[in-house]
Each structure stands twice: as structure tokens, then as C-alpha cells.
Amino acid sequence: MLALADVSPRPLFGTNLEASVIEALAETGWAVAENALDPELVAALRHRAAALYMANAFDDGRVGRGEALTDGPRIRRAEIAWLNGGDAAETRLLAGAEALRLTLNRELFLGLFEFEAHFARYPAGGFYRRHLDAFAGGPRSRVVSFVTYLNDDWGANDGGELAIWNHADDEGAPALLIAPKPGTLVVMLSERIPHEVRPARRERLSLSGWFRVNPGVGGVLDLAA
């Protein structure tokens, strides 16, 4: 887990895109921006993930926290490697996350104070069943989720879409299907927006992060309050 106060903020994208992301997040609980990340940064992060994979730094993705932490092959089939800021590409991404954290706090009064993130590698056939990013039954912690995609090229027949719903009790078709194209950014409310990764037909690489509040702060996020 990384305290972003130790990272100098450096925006990942321009103020117009940032404003549209914040507005959509406040109105619908999620925002999507294609080509949000610079292609050079995407390539550098992809190279970093490949190096970590070659170094056997990826572990089987597990679901939950603490005593509830379990191996979840029926829930998720993927491998993950946590960011630690030990690489220039990671540091650049974290500087962008810090800039976004400051904006979210300024515009939406969320009280975010730290960030955690990992690379996720889905093999062909990999998936992640519908879920919320905030863990049930525990203290409030993850508030805003951040996902971007690092695939070199992604075709319409490659699968692996991110499906999102507007509310936890929504049934049927998702509100949106998002192809994991390189540089696409998805931001959503961790406690409210259910989502899933559809089965990929080839290797799928992403970077997922979560802005967190102090776990001791209770309550349910309500942007209208």
C-alpha cells in the first residue's frame, strides 16, 4: 500500500479530460476515457509488467482481506503483482494517481489519503466474476477504483470486456461493456458499482488501483450529502 503524500503529483491527462471524469463520476458513479494515458507510459508499464512476470513476481489472484482472504479460482482467474514504486513507469503512474487524488478530494470531498495498485494478468480464458471492490462486512476503506489497460493491441473478437452495472441490485444486461484497449481509463465508486471481467480469448493485461480512506472512518459514501 502506498501513501501518495510522498509522491509529487503530476497529472496523467489534461484538465478538460480530468473535469469530465470527475463530472461523470459524480453523476453516474463511473467514468470512462479512451486514450487517457500517454502511449509511451502504457508501453513502459507493459514492459514493467513483463519484467515482473519473467521474475516470477506475479501471484495467483486471491479475493478478500484478512481472515476472509481465500483462493478464488471460481471467482477470478488471473495473476497479480503489486506496485511498489521501484520503477520509473510505476513512479510516473503513482504521480498521476496522486494528482487525481488531490482533484477528487478538492471537487468531491472524499477524504482519500492513500492508494494501492497492482498489475493483473489474465491468461486466455481468464475472468473475474461480478463483484464490488469494497469488501463486505468490514470497515470502509476502498472508495474509488481506477483501472487502465496495457494490452499492445486488442481486437473486437478478443473478449475480456469490463462489464459494469449502475447499482448493486441491477439485474440483466450491464449498463456498459468496455473493451480493454490500451490507455483506456475507468474510474468508479468502489462501494457502489458492480462489475466483472468477461472471459478473455488471449492474454489480457491491466493495472487496477484503489483510492482509500482511513479504515477507521465509517459510513457509506453519498456524493449528494
PDB file of C-alpha atoms in Angstrom:
ATOM      1  CA  MET A   1       0.000   0.000   0.000  1.00  0.00           C
ATOM      2  CA  LEU A   2       1.340   3.423  -0.909  1.00  0.00           C
ATOM      3  CA  ALA A   3       0.883   6.761   0.821  1.00  0.00           C
ATOM      4  CA  LEU A   4       0.690   9.184  -2.072  1.00  0.00           C
ATOM      5  CA  ALA A   5       1.613  12.172   0.061  1.00  0.00           C
ATOM      6  CA  ASP A   6       5.233  11.059  -0.538  1.00  0.00           C
ATOM      7  CA  VAL A   7       4.806  11.278  -4.340  1.00  0.00           C
ATOM      8  CA  SER A   8       4.931  14.588  -6.199  1.00  0.00           C
ATOM      9  CA  PRO A   9       1.672  14.991  -8.160  1.00  0.00           C
ATOM     10  CA  ARG A  10       1.909  15.059 -11.949  1.00  0.00           C
ATOM     11  CA  PRO A  11      -1.372  14.844 -13.899  1.00  0.00           C
ATOM     12  CA  LEU A  12      -1.803  11.925 -16.268  1.00  0.00           C
ATOM     13  CA  PHE A  13      -4.033  13.946 -18.596  1.00  0.00           C
ATOM     14  CA  GLY A  14      -5.281  17.469 -19.292  1.00  0.00           C
ATOM     15  CA  THR A  15      -7.676  19.474 -17.165  1.00  0.00           C
ATOM     16  CA  ASN A  16     -10.586  19.137 -19.617  1.00  0.00           C
ATOM     17  CA  LEU A  17     -10.469  15.337 -19.510  1.00  0.00           C
ATOM     18  CA  GLU A  18      -9.968  15.413 -15.763  1.00  0.00           C
ATOM     19  CA  ALA A  19     -13.045  17.617 -15.351  1.00  0.00           C
ATOM     20  CA  SER A  20     -15.180  15.307 -17.495  1.00  0.00           C
ATOM     21  CA  VAL A  21     -14.057  12.274 -15.492  1.00  0.00           C
ATOM     22  CA  ILE A  22     -14.919  13.986 -12.198  1.00  0.00           C
ATOM     23  CA  GLU A  23     -18.306  15.125 -13.513  1.00  0.00           C
ATOM     24  CA  ALA A  24     -19.246  11.656 -14.766  1.00  0.00           C
ATOM     25  CA  LEU A  25     -18.093  10.031 -11.537  1.00  0.00           C
ATOM     26  CA  ALA A  26     -20.287  12.377  -9.505  1.00  0.00           C
ATOM     27  CA  GLU A  27     -23.327  11.922 -11.754  1.00  0.00           C
ATOM     28  CA  THR A  28     -23.286   8.184 -12.517  1.00  0.00           C
ATOM     29  CA  GLY A  29     -20.716   6.631 -10.191  1.00  0.00           C
ATOM     30  CA  TRP A  30     -18.367   5.735 -13.044  1.00  0.00           C
ATOM     31  CA  ALA A  31     -16.391   7.365 -15.850  1.00  0.00           C
ATOM     32  CA  VAL A  32     -14.622   6.028 -18.941  1.00  0.00           C
ATOM     33  CA  ALA A  33     -11.991   7.841 -21.013  1.00  0.00           C
ATOM     34  CA  GLU A  34     -10.345   6.276 -24.056  1.00  0.00           C
ATOM     35  CA  ASN A  35      -6.692   7.101 -24.798  1.00  0.00           C
ATOM     36  CA  ALA A  36      -6.396   8.779 -21.400  1.00  0.00           C
ATOM     37  CA  LEU A  37      -2.855   7.583 -20.739  1.00  0.00           C
ATOM     38  CA  ASP A  38       0.086   8.520 -22.927  1.00  0.00           C
ATOM     39  CA  PRO A  39       1.107   5.631 -25.237  1.00  0.00           C
ATOM     40  CA  GLU A  40       4.710   5.852 -24.008  1.00  0.00           C
ATOM     41  CA  LEU A  41       3.587   5.380 -20.409  1.00  0.00           C
ATOM     42  CA  VAL A  42       1.337   2.478 -21.407  1.00  0.00           C
ATOM     43  CA  ALA A  43       4.271   0.823 -23.202  1.00  0.00           C
ATOM     44  CA  ALA A  44       6.583   1.398 -20.225  1.00  0.00           C
ATOM     45  CA  LEU A  45       4.055  -0.101 -17.806  1.00  0.00           C
ATOM     46  CA  ARG A  46       3.571  -3.065 -20.126  1.00  0.00           C
ATOM     47  CA  HIS A  47       7.350  -3.578 -20.195  1.00  0.00           C
ATOM     48  CA  ARG A  48       7.471  -3.354 -16.388  1.00  0.00           C
ATOM     49  CA  ALA A  49       4.707  -5.944 -16.048  1.00  0.00           C
ATOM     50  CA  ALA A  50       6.530  -8.270 -18.452  1.00  0.00           C
ATOM     51  CA  ALA A  51       9.736  -7.928 -16.421  1.00  0.00           C
ATOM     52  CA  LEU A  52       7.884  -8.749 -13.203  1.00  0.00           C
ATOM     53  CA  TYR A  53       6.290 -11.766 -14.851  1.00  0.00           C
ATOM     54  CA  MET A  54       9.675 -13.042 -16.038  1.00  0.00           C
ATOM     55  CA  ALA A  55      10.954 -12.580 -12.464  1.00  0.00           C
ATOM     56  CA  ASN A  56       8.071 -14.727 -11.132  1.00  0.00           C
ATOM     57  CA  ALA A  57       6.710 -11.743  -9.197  1.00  0.00           C
ATOM     58  CA  PHE A  58       3.082 -12.483 -10.099  1.00  0.00           C
ATOM     59  CA  ASP A  59       0.926 -14.496  -7.693  1.00  0.00           C
ATOM     60  CA  ASP A  60      -2.442 -16.131  -8.199  1.00  0.00           C
ATOM     61  CA  GLY A  61      -5.117 -13.514  -7.577  1.00  0.00           C
ATOM     62  CA  ARG A  62      -6.938 -14.049  -4.293  1.00  0.00           C
ATOM     63  CA  VAL A  63     -10.186 -12.477  -3.139  1.00  0.00           C
ATOM     64  CA  GLY A  64     -10.902 -10.808   0.222  1.00  0.00           C
ATOM     65  CA  ARG A  65      -8.862  -9.452   3.123  1.00  0.00           C
ATOM     66  CA  GLY A  66      -7.541 -10.742   6.410  1.00  0.00           C
ATOM     67  CA  GLU A  67      -9.321 -13.866   7.628  1.00  0.00           C
ATOM     68  CA  ALA A  68     -11.643 -13.656   4.628  1.00  0.00           C
ATOM     69  CA  LEU A  69      -8.736 -13.889   2.169  1.00  0.00           C
ATOM     70  CA  THR A  70      -9.226 -17.001   0.036  1.00  0.00           C
ATOM     71  CA  ASP A  71      -8.002 -18.506  -3.181  1.00  0.00           C
ATOM     72  CA  GLY A  72     -10.823 -17.836  -5.598  1.00  0.00           C
ATOM     73  CA  PRO A  73     -10.448 -19.723  -8.890  1.00  0.00           C
ATOM     74  CA  ARG A  74     -14.228 -19.846  -9.258  1.00  0.00           C
ATOM     75  CA  ILE A  75     -14.401 -16.069  -8.789  1.00  0.00           C
ATOM     76  CA  ARG A  76     -11.262 -14.864 -10.538  1.00  0.00           C
ATOM     77  CA  ARG A  77      -8.725 -16.480 -12.832  1.00  0.00           C
ATOM     78  CA  ALA A  78      -5.805 -14.082 -13.005  1.00  0.00           C
ATOM     79  CA  GLU A  79      -2.347 -13.357 -11.612  1.00  0.00           C
ATOM     80  CA  ILE A  80      -1.363 -10.116  -9.891  1.00  0.00           C
ATOM     81  CA  ALA A  81       1.786  -8.197  -8.941  1.00  0.00           C
ATOM     82  CA  TRP A  82       1.565  -5.204  -6.598  1.00  0.00           C
ATOM     83  CA  LEU A  83       3.184  -1.890  -7.487  1.00  0.00           C
ATOM     84  CA  ASN A  84       5.908  -0.721  -5.113  1.00  0.00           C
ATOM     85  CA  GLY A  85       7.196   2.407  -6.853  1.00  0.00           C
ATOM     86  CA  GLY A  86      10.501   0.732  -7.688  1.00  0.00           C
ATOM     87  CA  ASP A  87      10.419   1.570 -11.397  1.00  0.00           C
ATOM     88  CA  ALA A  88      10.219   4.823 -13.373  1.00  0.00           C
ATOM     89  CA  ALA A  89       6.962   3.816 -15.066  1.00  0.00           C
ATOM     90  CA  GLU A  90       5.389   2.889 -11.736  1.00  0.00           C
ATOM     91  CA  THR A  91       6.537   6.186 -10.232  1.00  0.00           C
ATOM     92  CA  ARG A  92       5.000   8.119 -13.131  1.00  0.00           C
ATOM     93  CA  LEU A  93       1.690   6.291 -12.726  1.00  0.00           C
ATOM     94  CA  LEU A  94       1.707   6.923  -8.980  1.00  0.00           C
ATOM     95  CA  ALA A  95       2.421  10.628  -9.548  1.00  0.00           C
ATOM     96  CA  GLY A  96      -0.634  10.733 -11.799  1.00  0.00           C
ATOM     97  CA  ALA A  97      -2.704   8.926  -9.190  1.00  0.00           C
ATOM     98  CA  GLU A  98      -1.621  11.486  -6.601  1.00  0.00           C
ATOM     99  CA  ALA A  99      -2.736  14.339  -8.869  1.00  0.00           C
ATOM    100  CA  LEU A 100      -6.100  12.635  -9.353  1.00  0.00           C
ATOM    101  CA  ARG A 101      -6.433  12.022  -5.603  1.00  0.00           C
ATOM    102  CA  LEU A 102      -5.978  15.720  -4.896  1.00  0.00           C
ATOM    103  CA  THR A 103      -8.587  16.637  -7.507  1.00  0.00           C
ATOM    104  CA  LEU A 104     -11.099  14.090  -6.200  1.00  0.00           C
ATOM    105  CA  ASN A 105     -10.673  15.424  -2.684  1.00  0.00           C
ATOM    106  CA  ARG A 106     -10.977  19.028  -3.804  1.00  0.00           C
ATOM    107  CA  GLU A 107     -14.017  18.538  -6.032  1.00  0.00           C
ATOM    108  CA  LEU A 108     -15.915  15.729  -4.276  1.00  0.00           C
ATOM    109  CA  PHE A 109     -14.663  15.999  -0.670  1.00  0.00           C
ATOM    110  CA  LEU A 110     -13.844  12.288  -0.449  1.00  0.00           C
ATOM    111  CA  GLY A 111     -11.023  12.395   2.095  1.00  0.00           C
ATOM    112  CA  LEU A 112      -8.844   9.964   0.119  1.00  0.00           C
ATOM    113  CA  PHE A 113      -5.395   9.549   1.645  1.00  0.00           C
ATOM    114  CA  GLU A 114      -3.647   6.548   0.098  1.00  0.00           C
ATOM    115  CA  PHE A 115      -3.528   4.360  -2.985  1.00  0.00           C
ATOM    116  CA  GLU A 116      -2.792   0.722  -3.722  1.00  0.00           C
ATOM    117  CA  ALA A 117      -2.435  -0.815  -7.168  1.00  0.00           C
ATOM    118  CA  HIS A 118      -1.419  -3.987  -8.932  1.00  0.00           C
ATOM    119  CA  PHE A 119      -0.820  -5.324 -12.401  1.00  0.00           C
ATOM    120  CA  ALA A 120      -3.285  -8.050 -13.378  1.00  0.00           C
ATOM    121  CA  ARG A 121      -2.520 -10.682 -15.994  1.00  0.00           C
ATOM    122  CA  TYR A 122      -5.469 -12.696 -17.295  1.00  0.00           C
ATOM    123  CA  PRO A 123      -4.492 -15.731 -19.398  1.00  0.00           C
ATOM    124  CA  ALA A 124      -6.638 -16.890 -22.279  1.00  0.00           C
ATOM    125  CA  GLY A 125      -9.862 -17.931 -20.577  1.00  0.00           C
ATOM    126  CA  GLY A 126      -9.205 -15.669 -17.582  1.00  0.00           C
ATOM    127  CA  PHE A 127     -12.124 -13.839 -15.962  1.00  0.00           C
ATOM    128  CA  TYR A 128     -13.371 -12.095 -12.804  1.00  0.00           C
ATOM    129  CA  ARG A 129     -16.975 -12.689 -11.761  1.00  0.00           C
ATOM    130  CA  ARG A 130     -19.310  -9.816 -10.885  1.00  0.00           C
ATOM    131  CA  HIS A 131     -18.253  -8.120  -7.649  1.00  0.00           C
ATOM    132  CA  LEU A 132     -17.806  -4.859  -5.755  1.00  0.00           C
ATOM    133  CA  ASP A 133     -14.315  -3.628  -4.934  1.00  0.00           C
ATOM    134  CA  ALA A 134     -15.231  -2.658  -1.362  1.00  0.00           C
ATOM    135  CA  PHE A 135     -15.086  -5.719   0.861  1.00  0.00           C
ATOM    136  CA  ALA A 136     -18.354  -6.647   2.525  1.00  0.00           C
ATOM    137  CA  GLY A 137     -18.648  -6.760   6.295  1.00  0.00           C
ATOM    138  CA  GLY A 138     -15.518  -4.772   7.077  1.00  0.00           C
ATOM    139  CA  PRO A 139     -14.624  -1.154   7.793  1.00  0.00           C
ATOM    140  CA  ARG A 140     -14.888   1.255   4.924  1.00  0.00           C
ATOM    141  CA  SER A 141     -11.612   1.524   3.026  1.00  0.00           C
ATOM    142  CA  ARG A 142     -11.633   1.431  -0.781  1.00  0.00           C
ATOM    143  CA  VAL A 143     -13.725   4.295  -2.141  1.00  0.00           C
ATOM    144  CA  VAL A 144     -12.679   4.983  -5.755  1.00  0.00           C
ATOM    145  CA  SER A 145     -11.432   2.315  -8.166  1.00  0.00           C
ATOM    146  CA  PHE A 146      -9.005   3.067 -11.008  1.00  0.00           C
ATOM    147  CA  VAL A 147      -8.417   0.717 -13.960  1.00  0.00           C
ATOM    148  CA  THR A 148      -6.349   1.151 -17.101  1.00  0.00           C
ATOM    149  CA  TYR A 149      -5.335  -1.286 -19.831  1.00  0.00           C
ATOM    150  CA  LEU A 150      -1.866  -2.131 -21.104  1.00  0.00           C
ATOM    151  CA  ASN A 151      -2.533  -4.515 -23.990  1.00  0.00           C
ATOM    152  CA  ASP A 152      -0.442  -3.790 -27.075  1.00  0.00           C
ATOM    153  CA  ASP A 153      -3.428  -4.251 -29.367  1.00  0.00           C
ATOM    154  CA  TRP A 154      -6.916  -5.520 -28.681  1.00  0.00           C
ATOM    155  CA  GLY A 155      -9.375  -6.749 -31.285  1.00  0.00           C
ATOM    156  CA  ALA A 156     -13.148  -6.921 -31.220  1.00  0.00           C
ATOM    157  CA  ASN A 157     -13.010 -10.722 -31.016  1.00  0.00           C
ATOM    158  CA  ASP A 158     -10.532 -10.893 -28.130  1.00  0.00           C
ATOM    159  CA  GLY A 159     -13.176 -10.730 -25.379  1.00  0.00           C
ATOM    160  CA  GLY A 160     -12.096  -9.610 -21.907  1.00  0.00           C
ATOM    161  CA  GLU A 161     -14.529  -6.684 -21.719  1.00  0.00           C
ATOM    162  CA  LEU A 162     -15.197  -4.939 -18.429  1.00  0.00           C
ATOM    163  CA  ALA A 163     -18.944  -5.037 -17.750  1.00  0.00           C
ATOM    164  CA  ILE A 164     -20.356  -2.510 -15.296  1.00  0.00           C
ATOM    165  CA  TRP A 165     -23.790  -2.015 -13.742  1.00  0.00           C
ATOM    166  CA  ASN A 166     -25.136   1.183 -12.212  1.00  0.00           C
ATOM    167  CA  HIS A 167     -26.298  -0.344  -8.915  1.00  0.00           C
ATOM    168  CA  ALA A 168     -25.638  -3.467  -6.868  1.00  0.00           C
ATOM    169  CA  ASP A 169     -29.222  -4.687  -7.282  1.00  0.00           C
ATOM    170  CA  ASP A 170     -29.326  -4.208 -11.076  1.00  0.00           C
ATOM    171  CA  GLU A 171     -30.140  -7.421 -12.930  1.00  0.00           C
ATOM    172  CA  GLY A 172     -29.820  -8.341 -16.577  1.00  0.00           C
ATOM    173  CA  ALA A 173     -27.560  -6.700 -19.118  1.00  0.00           C
ATOM    174  CA  PRO A 174     -24.802  -4.368 -17.898  1.00  0.00           C
ATOM    175  CA  ALA A 175     -25.022  -0.626 -18.400  1.00  0.00           C
ATOM    176  CA  LEU A 176     -21.796  -0.663 -20.414  1.00  0.00           C
ATOM    177  CA  LEU A 177     -19.205  -3.026 -21.883  1.00  0.00           C
ATOM    178  CA  ILE A 178     -15.691  -1.581 -22.088  1.00  0.00           C
ATOM    179  CA  ALA A 179     -13.065  -3.113 -24.367  1.00  0.00           C
ATOM    180  CA  PRO A 180      -9.627  -3.256 -22.683  1.00  0.00           C
ATOM    181  CA  LYS A 181      -7.911  -1.071 -25.255  1.00  0.00           C
ATOM    182  CA  PRO A 182      -4.505   0.393 -24.398  1.00  0.00           C
ATOM    183  CA  GLY A 183      -4.680   3.637 -22.449  1.00  0.00           C
ATOM    184  CA  THR A 184      -8.404   3.463 -21.683  1.00  0.00           C
ATOM    185  CA  LEU A 185      -9.147   4.645 -18.139  1.00  0.00           C
ATOM    186  CA  VAL A 186     -12.091   3.571 -15.986  1.00  0.00           C
ATOM    187  CA  VAL A 187     -12.851   5.238 -12.650  1.00  0.00           C
ATOM    188  CA  MET A 188     -15.755   4.097 -10.464  1.00  0.00           C
ATOM    189  CA  LEU A 189     -17.106   4.141  -6.932  1.00  0.00           C
ATOM    190  CA  SER A 190     -15.776   1.020  -5.222  1.00  0.00           C
ATOM    191  CA  GLU A 191     -18.693   0.682  -2.818  1.00  0.00           C
ATOM    192  CA  ARG A 192     -21.461   1.095  -5.366  1.00  0.00           C
ATOM    193  CA  ILE A 193     -20.617  -0.060  -8.896  1.00  0.00           C
ATOM    194  CA  PRO A 194     -20.657  -3.821  -9.543  1.00  0.00           C
ATOM    195  CA  HIS A 195     -18.506  -5.013 -12.407  1.00  0.00           C
ATOM    196  CA  GLU A 196     -16.939  -8.101 -13.930  1.00  0.00           C
ATOM    197  CA  VAL A 197     -14.243  -9.072 -16.406  1.00  0.00           C
ATOM    198  CA  ARG A 198     -15.649 -11.189 -19.221  1.00  0.00           C
ATOM    199  CA  PRO A 199     -13.522 -14.199 -20.297  1.00  0.00           C
ATOM    200  CA  ALA A 200     -10.529 -13.146 -22.385  1.00  0.00           C
ATOM    201  CA  ARG A 201      -9.620 -15.058 -25.517  1.00  0.00           C
ATOM    202  CA  ARG A 202      -5.955 -14.147 -25.231  1.00  0.00           C
ATOM    203  CA  GLU A 203      -3.638 -12.732 -22.581  1.00  0.00           C
ATOM    204  CA  ARG A 204      -5.102  -9.565 -21.078  1.00  0.00           C
ATOM    205  CA  LEU A 205      -3.029  -7.076 -19.077  1.00  0.00           C
ATOM    206  CA  SER A 206      -4.382  -4.307 -16.884  1.00  0.00           C
ATOM    207  CA  LEU A 207      -3.454  -2.098 -13.951  1.00  0.00           C
ATOM    208  CA  SER A 208      -6.007  -1.720 -11.173  1.00  0.00           C
ATOM    209  CA  GLY A 209      -5.798   0.669  -8.242  1.00  0.00           C
ATOM    210  CA  TRP A 210      -7.895   1.884  -5.340  1.00  0.00           C
ATOM    211  CA  PHE A 211      -8.002   5.202  -3.562  1.00  0.00           C
ATOM    212  CA  ARG A 212      -8.602   4.579   0.124  1.00  0.00           C
ATOM    213  CA  VAL A 213      -9.818   6.457   3.163  1.00  0.00           C
ATOM    214  CA  ASN A 214      -8.821   5.758   6.751  1.00  0.00           C
ATOM    215  CA  PRO A 215     -10.296   2.320   7.541  1.00  0.00           C
ATOM    216  CA  GLY A 216     -11.482   3.683  10.866  1.00  0.00           C
ATOM    217  CA  VAL A 217     -13.863   6.142   9.192  1.00  0.00           C
ATOM    218  CA  GLY A 218     -17.347   4.633   8.969  1.00  0.00           C
ATOM    219  CA  GLY A 219     -20.352   5.445   6.878  1.00  0.00           C
ATOM    220  CA  VAL A 220     -21.454   4.946   3.313  1.00  0.00           C
ATOM    221  CA  LEU A 221     -20.310   7.229   0.523  1.00  0.00           C
ATOM    222  CA  ASP A 222     -23.038   9.637  -0.598  1.00  0.00           C
ATOM    223  CA  LEU A 223     -21.958  12.322  -3.046  1.00  0.00           C
ATOM    224  CA  ALA A 224     -25.311  14.077  -2.662  1.00  0.00           C
ATOM    225  CA  ALA A 225     -24.871  14.569   1.069  1.00  0.00           C
TER     226      ALA A 225
END
